[in-house]
PDB file of C-alpha atoms and ligand atoms in Angstrom:
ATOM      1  CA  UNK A   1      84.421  21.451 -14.151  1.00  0.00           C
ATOM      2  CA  UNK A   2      85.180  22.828 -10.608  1.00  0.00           C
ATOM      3  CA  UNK A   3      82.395  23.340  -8.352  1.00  0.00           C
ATOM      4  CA  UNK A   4      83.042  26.679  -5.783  1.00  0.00           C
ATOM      5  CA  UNK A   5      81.290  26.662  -2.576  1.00  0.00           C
ATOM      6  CA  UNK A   6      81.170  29.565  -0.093  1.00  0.00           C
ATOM      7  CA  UNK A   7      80.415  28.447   3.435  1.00  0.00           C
ATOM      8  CA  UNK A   8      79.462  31.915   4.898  1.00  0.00           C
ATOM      9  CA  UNK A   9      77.412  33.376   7.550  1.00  0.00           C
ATOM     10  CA  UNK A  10      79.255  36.460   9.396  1.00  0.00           C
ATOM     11  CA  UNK A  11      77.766  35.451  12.786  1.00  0.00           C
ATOM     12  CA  UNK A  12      80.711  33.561  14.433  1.00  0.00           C
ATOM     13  CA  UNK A  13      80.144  30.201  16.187  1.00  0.00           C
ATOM     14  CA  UNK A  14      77.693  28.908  13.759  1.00  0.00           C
ATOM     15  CA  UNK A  15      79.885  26.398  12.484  1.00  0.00           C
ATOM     16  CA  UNK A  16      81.176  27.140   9.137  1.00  0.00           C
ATOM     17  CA  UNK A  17      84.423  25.736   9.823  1.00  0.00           C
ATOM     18  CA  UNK A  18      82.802  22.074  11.638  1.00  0.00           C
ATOM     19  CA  UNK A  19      80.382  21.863   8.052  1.00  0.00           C
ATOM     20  CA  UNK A  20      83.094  23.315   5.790  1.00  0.00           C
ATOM     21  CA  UNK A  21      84.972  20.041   7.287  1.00  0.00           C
ATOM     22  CA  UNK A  22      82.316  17.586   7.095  1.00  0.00           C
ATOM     23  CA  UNK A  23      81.089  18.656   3.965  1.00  0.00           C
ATOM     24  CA  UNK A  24      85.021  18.479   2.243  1.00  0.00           C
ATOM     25  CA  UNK A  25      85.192  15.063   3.866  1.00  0.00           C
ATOM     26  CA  UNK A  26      82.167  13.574   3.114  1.00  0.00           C
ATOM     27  CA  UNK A  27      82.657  14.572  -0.721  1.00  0.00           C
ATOM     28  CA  UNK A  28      86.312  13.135  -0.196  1.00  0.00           C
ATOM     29  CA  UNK A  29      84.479   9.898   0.951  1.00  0.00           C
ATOM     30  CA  UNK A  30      82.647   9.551  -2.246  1.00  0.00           C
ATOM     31  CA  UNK A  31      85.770   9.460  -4.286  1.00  0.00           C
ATOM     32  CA  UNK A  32      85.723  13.153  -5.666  1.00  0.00           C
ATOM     33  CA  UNK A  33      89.343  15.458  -5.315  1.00  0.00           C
ATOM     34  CA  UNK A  34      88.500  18.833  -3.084  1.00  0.00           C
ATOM     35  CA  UNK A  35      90.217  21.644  -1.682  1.00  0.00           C
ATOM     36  CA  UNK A  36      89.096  23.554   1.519  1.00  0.00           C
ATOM     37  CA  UNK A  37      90.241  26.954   1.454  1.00  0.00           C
ATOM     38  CA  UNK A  38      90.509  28.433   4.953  1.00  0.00           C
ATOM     39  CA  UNK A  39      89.734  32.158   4.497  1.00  0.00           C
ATOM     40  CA  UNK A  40      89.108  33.172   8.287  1.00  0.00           C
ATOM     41  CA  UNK A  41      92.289  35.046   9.575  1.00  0.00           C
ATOM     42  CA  UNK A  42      91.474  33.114  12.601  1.00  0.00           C
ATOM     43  CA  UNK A  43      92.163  29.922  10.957  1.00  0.00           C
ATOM     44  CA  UNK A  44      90.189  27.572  13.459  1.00  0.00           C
ATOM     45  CA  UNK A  45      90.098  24.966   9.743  1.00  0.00           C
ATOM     46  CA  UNK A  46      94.147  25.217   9.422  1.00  0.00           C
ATOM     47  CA  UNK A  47      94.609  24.470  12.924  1.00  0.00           C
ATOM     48  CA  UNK A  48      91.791  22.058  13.543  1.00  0.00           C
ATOM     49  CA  UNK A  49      93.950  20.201  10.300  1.00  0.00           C
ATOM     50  CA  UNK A  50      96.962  20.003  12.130  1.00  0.00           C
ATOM     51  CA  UNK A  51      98.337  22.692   9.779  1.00  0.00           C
ATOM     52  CA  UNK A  52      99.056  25.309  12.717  1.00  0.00           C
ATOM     53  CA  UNK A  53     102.940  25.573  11.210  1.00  0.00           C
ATOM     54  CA  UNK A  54     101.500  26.505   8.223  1.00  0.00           C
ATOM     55  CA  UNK A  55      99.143  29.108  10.018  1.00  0.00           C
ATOM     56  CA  UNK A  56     102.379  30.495  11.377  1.00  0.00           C
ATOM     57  CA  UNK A  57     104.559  30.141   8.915  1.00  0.00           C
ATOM     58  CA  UNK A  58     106.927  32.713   6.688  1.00  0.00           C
ATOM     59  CA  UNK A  59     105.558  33.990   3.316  1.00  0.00           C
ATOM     60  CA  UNK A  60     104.141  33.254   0.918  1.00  0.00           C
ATOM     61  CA  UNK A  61     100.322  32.724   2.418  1.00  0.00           C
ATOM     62  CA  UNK A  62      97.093  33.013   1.063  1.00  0.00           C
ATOM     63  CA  UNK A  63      97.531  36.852   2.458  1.00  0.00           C
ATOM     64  CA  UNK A  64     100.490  36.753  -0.557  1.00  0.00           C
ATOM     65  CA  UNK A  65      98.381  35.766  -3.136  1.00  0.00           C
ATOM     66  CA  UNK A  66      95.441  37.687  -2.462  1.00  0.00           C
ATOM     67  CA  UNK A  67      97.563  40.458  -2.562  1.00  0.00           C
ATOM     68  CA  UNK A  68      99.281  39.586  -5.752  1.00  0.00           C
ATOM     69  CA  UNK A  69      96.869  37.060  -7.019  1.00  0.00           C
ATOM     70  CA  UNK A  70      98.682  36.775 -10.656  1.00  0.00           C
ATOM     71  CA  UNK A  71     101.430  35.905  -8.975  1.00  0.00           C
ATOM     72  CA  UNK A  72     100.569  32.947  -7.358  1.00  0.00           C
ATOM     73  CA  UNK A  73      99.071  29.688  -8.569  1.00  0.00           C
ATOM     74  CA  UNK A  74      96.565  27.593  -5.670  1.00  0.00           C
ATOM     75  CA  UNK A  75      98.626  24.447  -6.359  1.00  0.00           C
ATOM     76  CA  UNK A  76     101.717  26.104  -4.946  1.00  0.00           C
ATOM     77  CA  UNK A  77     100.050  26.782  -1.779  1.00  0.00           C
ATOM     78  CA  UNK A  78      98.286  23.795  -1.180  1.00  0.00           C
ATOM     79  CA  UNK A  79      98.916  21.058   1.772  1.00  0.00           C
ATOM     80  CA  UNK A  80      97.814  17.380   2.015  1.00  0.00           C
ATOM     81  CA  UNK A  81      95.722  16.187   4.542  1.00  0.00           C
ATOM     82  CA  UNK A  82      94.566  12.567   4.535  1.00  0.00           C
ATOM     83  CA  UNK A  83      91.027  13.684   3.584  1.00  0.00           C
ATOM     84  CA  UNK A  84      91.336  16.003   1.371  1.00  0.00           C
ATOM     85  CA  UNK A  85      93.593  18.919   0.183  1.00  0.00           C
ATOM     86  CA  UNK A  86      93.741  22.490   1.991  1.00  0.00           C
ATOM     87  CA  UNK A  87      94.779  25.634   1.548  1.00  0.00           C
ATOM     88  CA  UNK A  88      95.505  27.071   4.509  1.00  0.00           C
ATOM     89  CA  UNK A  89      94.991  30.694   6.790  1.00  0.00           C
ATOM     90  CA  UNK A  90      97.981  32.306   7.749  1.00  0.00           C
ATOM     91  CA  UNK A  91      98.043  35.070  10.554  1.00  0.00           C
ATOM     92  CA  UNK A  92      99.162  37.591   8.470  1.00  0.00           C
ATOM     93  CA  UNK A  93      95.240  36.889   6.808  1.00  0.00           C
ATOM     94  CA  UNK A  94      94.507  39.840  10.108  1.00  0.00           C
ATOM     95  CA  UNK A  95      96.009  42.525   7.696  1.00  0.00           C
ATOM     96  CA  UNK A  96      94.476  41.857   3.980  1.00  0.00           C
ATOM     97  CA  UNK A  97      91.509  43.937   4.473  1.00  0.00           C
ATOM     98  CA  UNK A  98      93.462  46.858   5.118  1.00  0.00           C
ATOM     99  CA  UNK A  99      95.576  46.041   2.148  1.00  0.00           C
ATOM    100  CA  UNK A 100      92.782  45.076  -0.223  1.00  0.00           C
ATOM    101  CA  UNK A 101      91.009  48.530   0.656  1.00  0.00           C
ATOM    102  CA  UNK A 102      94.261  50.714   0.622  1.00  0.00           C
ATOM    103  CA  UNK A 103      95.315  49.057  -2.564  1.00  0.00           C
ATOM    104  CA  UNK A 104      92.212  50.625  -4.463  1.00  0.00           C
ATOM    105  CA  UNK A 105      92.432  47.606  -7.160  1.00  0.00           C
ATOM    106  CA  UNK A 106      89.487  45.336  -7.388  1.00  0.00           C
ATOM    107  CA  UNK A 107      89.589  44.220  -3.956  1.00  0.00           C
ATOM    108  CA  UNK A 108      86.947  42.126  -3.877  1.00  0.00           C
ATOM    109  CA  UNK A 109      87.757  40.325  -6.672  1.00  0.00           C
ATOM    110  CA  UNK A 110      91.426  38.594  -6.050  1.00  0.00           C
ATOM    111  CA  UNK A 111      90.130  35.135  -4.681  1.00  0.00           C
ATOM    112  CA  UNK A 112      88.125  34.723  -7.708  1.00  0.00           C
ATOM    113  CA  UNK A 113      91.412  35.880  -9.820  1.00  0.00           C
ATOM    114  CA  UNK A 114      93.313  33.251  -7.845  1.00  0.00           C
ATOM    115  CA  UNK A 115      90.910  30.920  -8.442  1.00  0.00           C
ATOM    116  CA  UNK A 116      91.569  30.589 -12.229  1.00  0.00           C
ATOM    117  CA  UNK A 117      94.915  28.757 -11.373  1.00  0.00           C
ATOM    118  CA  UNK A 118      92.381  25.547 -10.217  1.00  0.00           C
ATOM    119  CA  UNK A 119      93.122  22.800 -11.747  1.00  0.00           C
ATOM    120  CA  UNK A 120      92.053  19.210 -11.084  1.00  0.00           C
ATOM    121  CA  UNK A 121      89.039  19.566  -7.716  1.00  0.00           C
ATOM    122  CA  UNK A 122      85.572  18.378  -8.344  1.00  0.00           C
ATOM    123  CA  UNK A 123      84.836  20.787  -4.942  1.00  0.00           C
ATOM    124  CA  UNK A 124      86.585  23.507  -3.615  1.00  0.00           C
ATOM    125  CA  UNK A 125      84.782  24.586  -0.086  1.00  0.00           C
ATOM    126  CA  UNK A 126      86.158  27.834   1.150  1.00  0.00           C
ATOM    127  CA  UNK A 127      85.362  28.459   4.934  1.00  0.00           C
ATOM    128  CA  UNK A 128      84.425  32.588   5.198  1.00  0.00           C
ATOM    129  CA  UNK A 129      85.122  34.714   8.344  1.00  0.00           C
ATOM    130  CA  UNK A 130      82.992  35.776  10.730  1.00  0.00           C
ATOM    131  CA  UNK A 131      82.138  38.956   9.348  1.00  0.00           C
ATOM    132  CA  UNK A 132      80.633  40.801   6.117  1.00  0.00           C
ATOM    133  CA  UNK A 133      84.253  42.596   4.696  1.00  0.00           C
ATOM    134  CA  UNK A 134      85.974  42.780   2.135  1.00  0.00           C
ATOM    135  CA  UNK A 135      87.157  38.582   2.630  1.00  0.00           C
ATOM    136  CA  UNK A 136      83.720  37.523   3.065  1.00  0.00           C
ATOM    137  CA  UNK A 137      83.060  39.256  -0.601  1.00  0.00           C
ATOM    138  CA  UNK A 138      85.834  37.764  -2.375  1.00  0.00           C
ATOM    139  CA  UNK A 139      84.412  34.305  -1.220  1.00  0.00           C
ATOM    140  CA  UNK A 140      80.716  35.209  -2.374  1.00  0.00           C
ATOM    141  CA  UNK A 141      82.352  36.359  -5.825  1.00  0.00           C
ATOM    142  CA  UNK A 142      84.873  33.359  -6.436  1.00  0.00           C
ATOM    143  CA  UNK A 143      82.751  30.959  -5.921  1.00  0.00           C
ATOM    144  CA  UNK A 144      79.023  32.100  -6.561  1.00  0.00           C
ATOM    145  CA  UNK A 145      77.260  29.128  -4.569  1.00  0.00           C
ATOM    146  CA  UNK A 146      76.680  29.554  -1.043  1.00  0.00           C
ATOM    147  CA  UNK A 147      75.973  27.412   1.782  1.00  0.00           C
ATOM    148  CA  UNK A 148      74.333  28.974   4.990  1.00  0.00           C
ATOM    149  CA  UNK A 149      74.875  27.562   8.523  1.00  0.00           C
ATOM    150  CA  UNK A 150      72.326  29.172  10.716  1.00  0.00           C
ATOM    151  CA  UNK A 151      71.800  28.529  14.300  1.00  0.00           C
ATOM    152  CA  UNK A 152      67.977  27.689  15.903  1.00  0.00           C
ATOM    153  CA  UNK A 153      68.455  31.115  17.678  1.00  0.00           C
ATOM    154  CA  UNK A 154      66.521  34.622  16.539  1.00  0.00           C
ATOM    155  CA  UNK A 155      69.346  36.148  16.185  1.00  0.00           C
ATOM    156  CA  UNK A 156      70.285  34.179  13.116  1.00  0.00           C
ATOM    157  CA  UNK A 157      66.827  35.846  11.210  1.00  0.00           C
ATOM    158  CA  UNK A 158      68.604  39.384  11.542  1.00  0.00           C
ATOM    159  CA  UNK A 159      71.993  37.742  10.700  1.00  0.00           C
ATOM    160  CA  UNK A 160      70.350  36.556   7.573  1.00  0.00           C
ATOM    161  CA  UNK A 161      68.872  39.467   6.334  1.00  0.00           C
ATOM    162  CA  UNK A 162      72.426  41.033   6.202  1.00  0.00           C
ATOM    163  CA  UNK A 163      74.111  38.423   4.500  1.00  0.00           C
ATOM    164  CA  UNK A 164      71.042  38.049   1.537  1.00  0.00           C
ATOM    165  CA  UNK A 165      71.333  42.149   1.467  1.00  0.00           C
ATOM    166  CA  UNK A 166      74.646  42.229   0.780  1.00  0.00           C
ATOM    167  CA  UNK A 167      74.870  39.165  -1.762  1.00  0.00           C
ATOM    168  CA  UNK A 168      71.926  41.645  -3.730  1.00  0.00           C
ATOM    169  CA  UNK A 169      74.472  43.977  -3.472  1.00  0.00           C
ATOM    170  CA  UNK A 170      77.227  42.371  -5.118  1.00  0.00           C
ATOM    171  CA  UNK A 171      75.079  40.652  -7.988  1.00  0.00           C
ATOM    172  CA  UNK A 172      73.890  44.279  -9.072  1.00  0.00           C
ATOM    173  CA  UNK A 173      77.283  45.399  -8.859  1.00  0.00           C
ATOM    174  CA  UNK A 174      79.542  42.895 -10.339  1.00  0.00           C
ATOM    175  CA  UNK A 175      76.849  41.329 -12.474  1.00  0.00           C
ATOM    176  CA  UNK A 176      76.848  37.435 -11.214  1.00  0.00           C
ATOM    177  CA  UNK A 177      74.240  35.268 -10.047  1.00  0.00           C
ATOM    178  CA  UNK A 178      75.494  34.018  -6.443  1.00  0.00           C
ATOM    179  CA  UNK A 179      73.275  30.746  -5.577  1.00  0.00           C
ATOM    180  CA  UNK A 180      72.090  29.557  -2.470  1.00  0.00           C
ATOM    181  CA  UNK A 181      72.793  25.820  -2.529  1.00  0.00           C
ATOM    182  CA  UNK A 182      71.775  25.095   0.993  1.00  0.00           C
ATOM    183  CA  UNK A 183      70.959  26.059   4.802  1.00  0.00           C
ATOM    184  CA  UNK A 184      72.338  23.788   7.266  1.00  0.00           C
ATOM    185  CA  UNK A 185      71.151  24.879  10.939  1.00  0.00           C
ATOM    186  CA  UNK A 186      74.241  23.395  12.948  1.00  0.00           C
ATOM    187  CA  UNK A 187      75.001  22.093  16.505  1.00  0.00           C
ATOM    188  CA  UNK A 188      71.142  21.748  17.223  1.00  0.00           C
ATOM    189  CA  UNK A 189      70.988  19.990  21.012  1.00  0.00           C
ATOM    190  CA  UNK A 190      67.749  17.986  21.506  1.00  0.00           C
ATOM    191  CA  UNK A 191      65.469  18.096  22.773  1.00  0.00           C
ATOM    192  CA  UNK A 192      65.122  21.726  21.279  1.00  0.00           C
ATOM    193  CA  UNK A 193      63.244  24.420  23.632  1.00  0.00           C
ATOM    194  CA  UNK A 194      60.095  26.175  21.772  1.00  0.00           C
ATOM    195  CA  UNK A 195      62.640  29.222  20.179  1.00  0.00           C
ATOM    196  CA  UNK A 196      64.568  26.627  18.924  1.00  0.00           C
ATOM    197  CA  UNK A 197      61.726  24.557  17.175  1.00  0.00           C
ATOM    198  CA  UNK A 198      59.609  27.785  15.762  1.00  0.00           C
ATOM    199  CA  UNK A 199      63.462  28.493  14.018  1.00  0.00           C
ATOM    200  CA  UNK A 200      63.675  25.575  12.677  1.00  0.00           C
ATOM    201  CA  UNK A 201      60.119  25.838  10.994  1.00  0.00           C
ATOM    202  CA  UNK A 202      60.912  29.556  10.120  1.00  0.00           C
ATOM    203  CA  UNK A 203      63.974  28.241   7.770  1.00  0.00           C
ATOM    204  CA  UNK A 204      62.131  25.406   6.940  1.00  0.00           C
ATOM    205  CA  UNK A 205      59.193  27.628   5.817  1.00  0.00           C
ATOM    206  CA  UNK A 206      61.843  30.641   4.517  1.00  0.00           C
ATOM    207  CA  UNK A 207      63.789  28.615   2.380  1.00  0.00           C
ATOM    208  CA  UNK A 208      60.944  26.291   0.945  1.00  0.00           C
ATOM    209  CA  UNK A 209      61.341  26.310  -2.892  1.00  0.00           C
ATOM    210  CA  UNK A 210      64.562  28.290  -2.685  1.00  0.00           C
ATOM    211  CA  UNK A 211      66.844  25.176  -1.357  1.00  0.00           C
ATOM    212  CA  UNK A 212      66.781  22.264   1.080  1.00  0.00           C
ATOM    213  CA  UNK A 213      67.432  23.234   4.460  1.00  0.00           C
ATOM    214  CA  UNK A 214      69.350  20.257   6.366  1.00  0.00           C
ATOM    215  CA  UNK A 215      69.514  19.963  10.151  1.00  0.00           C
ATOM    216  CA  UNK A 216      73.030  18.642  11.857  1.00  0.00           C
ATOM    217  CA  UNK A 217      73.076  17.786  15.684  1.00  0.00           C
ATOM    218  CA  UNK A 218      75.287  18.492  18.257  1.00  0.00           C
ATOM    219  CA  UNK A 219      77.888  15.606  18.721  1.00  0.00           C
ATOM    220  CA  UNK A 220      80.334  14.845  21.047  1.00  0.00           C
ATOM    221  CA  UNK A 221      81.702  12.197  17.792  1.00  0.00           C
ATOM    222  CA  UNK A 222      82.049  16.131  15.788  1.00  0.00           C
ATOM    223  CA  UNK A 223      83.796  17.366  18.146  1.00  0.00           C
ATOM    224  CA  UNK A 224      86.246  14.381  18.781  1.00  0.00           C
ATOM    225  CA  UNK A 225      86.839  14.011  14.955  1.00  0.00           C
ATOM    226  CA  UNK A 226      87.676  17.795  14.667  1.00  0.00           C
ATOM    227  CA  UNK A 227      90.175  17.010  17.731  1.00  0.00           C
ATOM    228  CA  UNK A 228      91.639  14.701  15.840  1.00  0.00           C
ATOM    229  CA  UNK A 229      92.207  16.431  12.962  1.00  0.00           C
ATOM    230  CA  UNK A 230      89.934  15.516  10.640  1.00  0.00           C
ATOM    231  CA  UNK A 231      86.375  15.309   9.723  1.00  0.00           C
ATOM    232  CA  UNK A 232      83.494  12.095  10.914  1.00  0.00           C
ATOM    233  CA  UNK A 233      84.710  10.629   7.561  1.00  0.00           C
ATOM    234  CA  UNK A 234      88.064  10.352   8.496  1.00  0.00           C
ATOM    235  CA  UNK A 235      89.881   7.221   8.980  1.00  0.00           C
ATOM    236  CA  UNK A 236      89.319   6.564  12.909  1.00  0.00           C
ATOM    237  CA  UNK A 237      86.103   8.391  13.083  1.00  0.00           C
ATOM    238  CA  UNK A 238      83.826   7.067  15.179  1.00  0.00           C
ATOM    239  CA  UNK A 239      80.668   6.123  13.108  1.00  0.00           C
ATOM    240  CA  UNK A 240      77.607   8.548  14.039  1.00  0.00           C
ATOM    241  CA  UNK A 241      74.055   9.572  12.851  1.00  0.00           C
ATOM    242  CA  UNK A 242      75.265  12.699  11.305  1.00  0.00           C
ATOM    243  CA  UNK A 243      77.283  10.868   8.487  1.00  0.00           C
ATOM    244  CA  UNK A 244      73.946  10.720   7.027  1.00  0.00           C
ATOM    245  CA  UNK A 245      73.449  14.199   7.023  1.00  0.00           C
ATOM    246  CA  UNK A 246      76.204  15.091   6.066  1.00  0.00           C
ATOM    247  CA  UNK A 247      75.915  12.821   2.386  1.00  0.00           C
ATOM    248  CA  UNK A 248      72.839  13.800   2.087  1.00  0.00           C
ATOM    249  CA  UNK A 249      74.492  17.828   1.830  1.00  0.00           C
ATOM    250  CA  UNK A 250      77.113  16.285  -0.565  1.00  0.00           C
ATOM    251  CA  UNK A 251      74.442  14.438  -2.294  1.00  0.00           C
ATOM    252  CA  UNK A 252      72.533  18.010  -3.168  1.00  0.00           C
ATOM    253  CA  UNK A 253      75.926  19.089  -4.686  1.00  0.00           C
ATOM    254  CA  UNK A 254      76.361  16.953  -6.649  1.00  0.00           C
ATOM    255  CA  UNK A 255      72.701  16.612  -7.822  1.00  0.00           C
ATOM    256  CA  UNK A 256      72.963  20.641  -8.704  1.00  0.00           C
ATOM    257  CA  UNK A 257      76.509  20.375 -10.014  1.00  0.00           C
ATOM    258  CA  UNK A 258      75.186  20.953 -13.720  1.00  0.00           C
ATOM    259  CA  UNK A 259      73.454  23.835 -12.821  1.00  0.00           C
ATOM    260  CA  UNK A 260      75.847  26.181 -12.475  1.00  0.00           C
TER     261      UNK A 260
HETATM  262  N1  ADP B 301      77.347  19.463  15.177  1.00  0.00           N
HETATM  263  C1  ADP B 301      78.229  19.818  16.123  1.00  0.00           C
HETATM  264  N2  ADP B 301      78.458  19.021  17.201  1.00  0.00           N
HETATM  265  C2  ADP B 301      79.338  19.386  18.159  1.00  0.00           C
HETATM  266  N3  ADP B 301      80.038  20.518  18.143  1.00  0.00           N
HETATM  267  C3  ADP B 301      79.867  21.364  17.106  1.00  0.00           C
HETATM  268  C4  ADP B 301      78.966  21.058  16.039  1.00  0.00           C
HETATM  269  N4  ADP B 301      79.007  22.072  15.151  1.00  0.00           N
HETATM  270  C5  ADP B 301      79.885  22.978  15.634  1.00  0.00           C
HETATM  271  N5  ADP B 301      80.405  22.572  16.805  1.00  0.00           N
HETATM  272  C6  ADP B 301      81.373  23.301  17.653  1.00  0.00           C
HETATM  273  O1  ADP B 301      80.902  24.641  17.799  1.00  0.00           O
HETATM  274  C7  ADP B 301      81.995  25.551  17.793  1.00  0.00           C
HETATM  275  C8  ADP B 301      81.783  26.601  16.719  1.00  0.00           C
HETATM  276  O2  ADP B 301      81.873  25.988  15.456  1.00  0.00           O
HETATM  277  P1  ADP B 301      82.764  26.588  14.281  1.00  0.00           P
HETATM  278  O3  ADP B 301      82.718  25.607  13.171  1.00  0.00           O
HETATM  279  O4  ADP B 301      84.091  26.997  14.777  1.00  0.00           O
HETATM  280  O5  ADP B 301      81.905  27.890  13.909  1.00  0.00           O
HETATM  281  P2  ADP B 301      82.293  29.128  12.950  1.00  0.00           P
HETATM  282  O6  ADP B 301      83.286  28.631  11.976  1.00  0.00           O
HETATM  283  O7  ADP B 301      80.995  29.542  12.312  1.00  0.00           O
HETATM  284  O8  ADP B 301      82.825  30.201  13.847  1.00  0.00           O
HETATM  285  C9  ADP B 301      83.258  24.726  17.589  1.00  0.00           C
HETATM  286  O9  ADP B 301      83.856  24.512  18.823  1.00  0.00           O
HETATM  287  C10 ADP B 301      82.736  23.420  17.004  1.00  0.00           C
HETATM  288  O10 ADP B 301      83.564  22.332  17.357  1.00  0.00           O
HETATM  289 MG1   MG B 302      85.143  29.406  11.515  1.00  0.00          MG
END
């Protein structure tokens, strides 16, 4: 049984791609086989992975198989990385909305298609763009569990309010269930101003009952991991508070595994 996790918010900056990282790694740390899917045609997770020849490279992409998805199987597009395996962003990723609109044929529906070729991942985290198209549904479809990364900024409330309206959306429509799993406000620098701290009790309050809402910090050992190409459970990671967190985020999915 294959657990799918969206990582989406469409507000860029909010680090998807830093938890989509540390999440994959830390559930790569406790022994379990995962895939992060890089879905952003920006693909910050490719190239943070060292995979920027594969962001570049000829076809066939992820942009291929979402095109064609019963054409392609995931394990034929898949790269190692000492952590865990990915499946990369390619640049041509800037044209499949066009193509998944122009093409008419369930276009929000060919990553979940795609994903019926996985075979052997406990986890597969895909990393969603910055933005609520046509990508950002097929992740919210194929995989049906969502985690949130929020900022401690108002702007994140508004931001929010899209996202939940257009996940009603699709569960009316295409007749799923899509599950938050989690809300993880990210890159939080103490000491927090009073904004910052009424946010964090607005998600805290928000989400209460709903799912846990976990708080990462800003630092610099993040940053230096993702430099490095890997995540703070990498092999030469420097050790660091938020290792903590982030087990405790892999912790809840595996505790609500079953649930699906
Ligand atoms: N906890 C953190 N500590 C330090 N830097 C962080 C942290 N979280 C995110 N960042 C940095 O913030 C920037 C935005 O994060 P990113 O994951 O790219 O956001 P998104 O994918 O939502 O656009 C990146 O440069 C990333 O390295
Ligand atoms: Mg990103």
């Amino acid at each position: 049984m294959t657990s799918t996790i969206g990582i989406t918010n469409q507000k860029g900056g909010v680090a998807k791609s830093t938890n989509t990282i540390n999440i994959a790694g830390a559930l790569a740390d406790k022994g379990y086989n995962v895939l992060a899917v890089d879905t952003d045609p920006q693909g910050y997770l490719t190239n943070k992975l060292g995979l920027e020849n594969k962001y570049k490279a000829d076809p066939p992409s992820l942009f291929d198989a979402l095109k064609e998805p019963t054409e392609y199987q995931i394990a034929d597009l898949v790269d190692n990385h000492p952590e865990f395996d990915v499946l990369s962003s390619n640049v041509d990723m800037f044209r499949i909305e066009q193509e998944l609109i122009a093409s008419g044929w369930r276009p929000r529906e060919r990553l979940q298609m795609l994903f019926k070729t996985l075979e052997g991942y406990d986890y597969v985290l895909v990393d969603a763009p910055p933005s609520l198209g046509p990508i950002n549904d097929n992740v919210l479809l194929a995989c049906q569990n969502i985690i949130v990364p929020v900022e401690a900024d108002e702007t994140s409330i508004l931001a929010l309010e899209h996202l939940l309206n257009q996940i009603e959306t699709l569960e009316k429509r295409y007749e799923v269930n899509i599950s938050e799993r989690a809300v993880v406000i990210s890159n939080v620098n103490y000491p927090v101003d009073n904004e910052q701290s009424d946010m964090i009790a607005w998600f805290n309050d928000t989400f209460e009952g709903r799912c846990p809402v976990f708080e990462v910090r800003h630092r610099a050992a993040i940053k230096r991991s993702l430099g490095a190409g890997g995540s703070i459970f990498g092999e030469n990671a420097e050790d660091n508070d938020m290792v903590d967190v982030y087990n405790q985020i892999a912790s809840e999915l595996e505790v609500t595994a079953d649930g699906r």
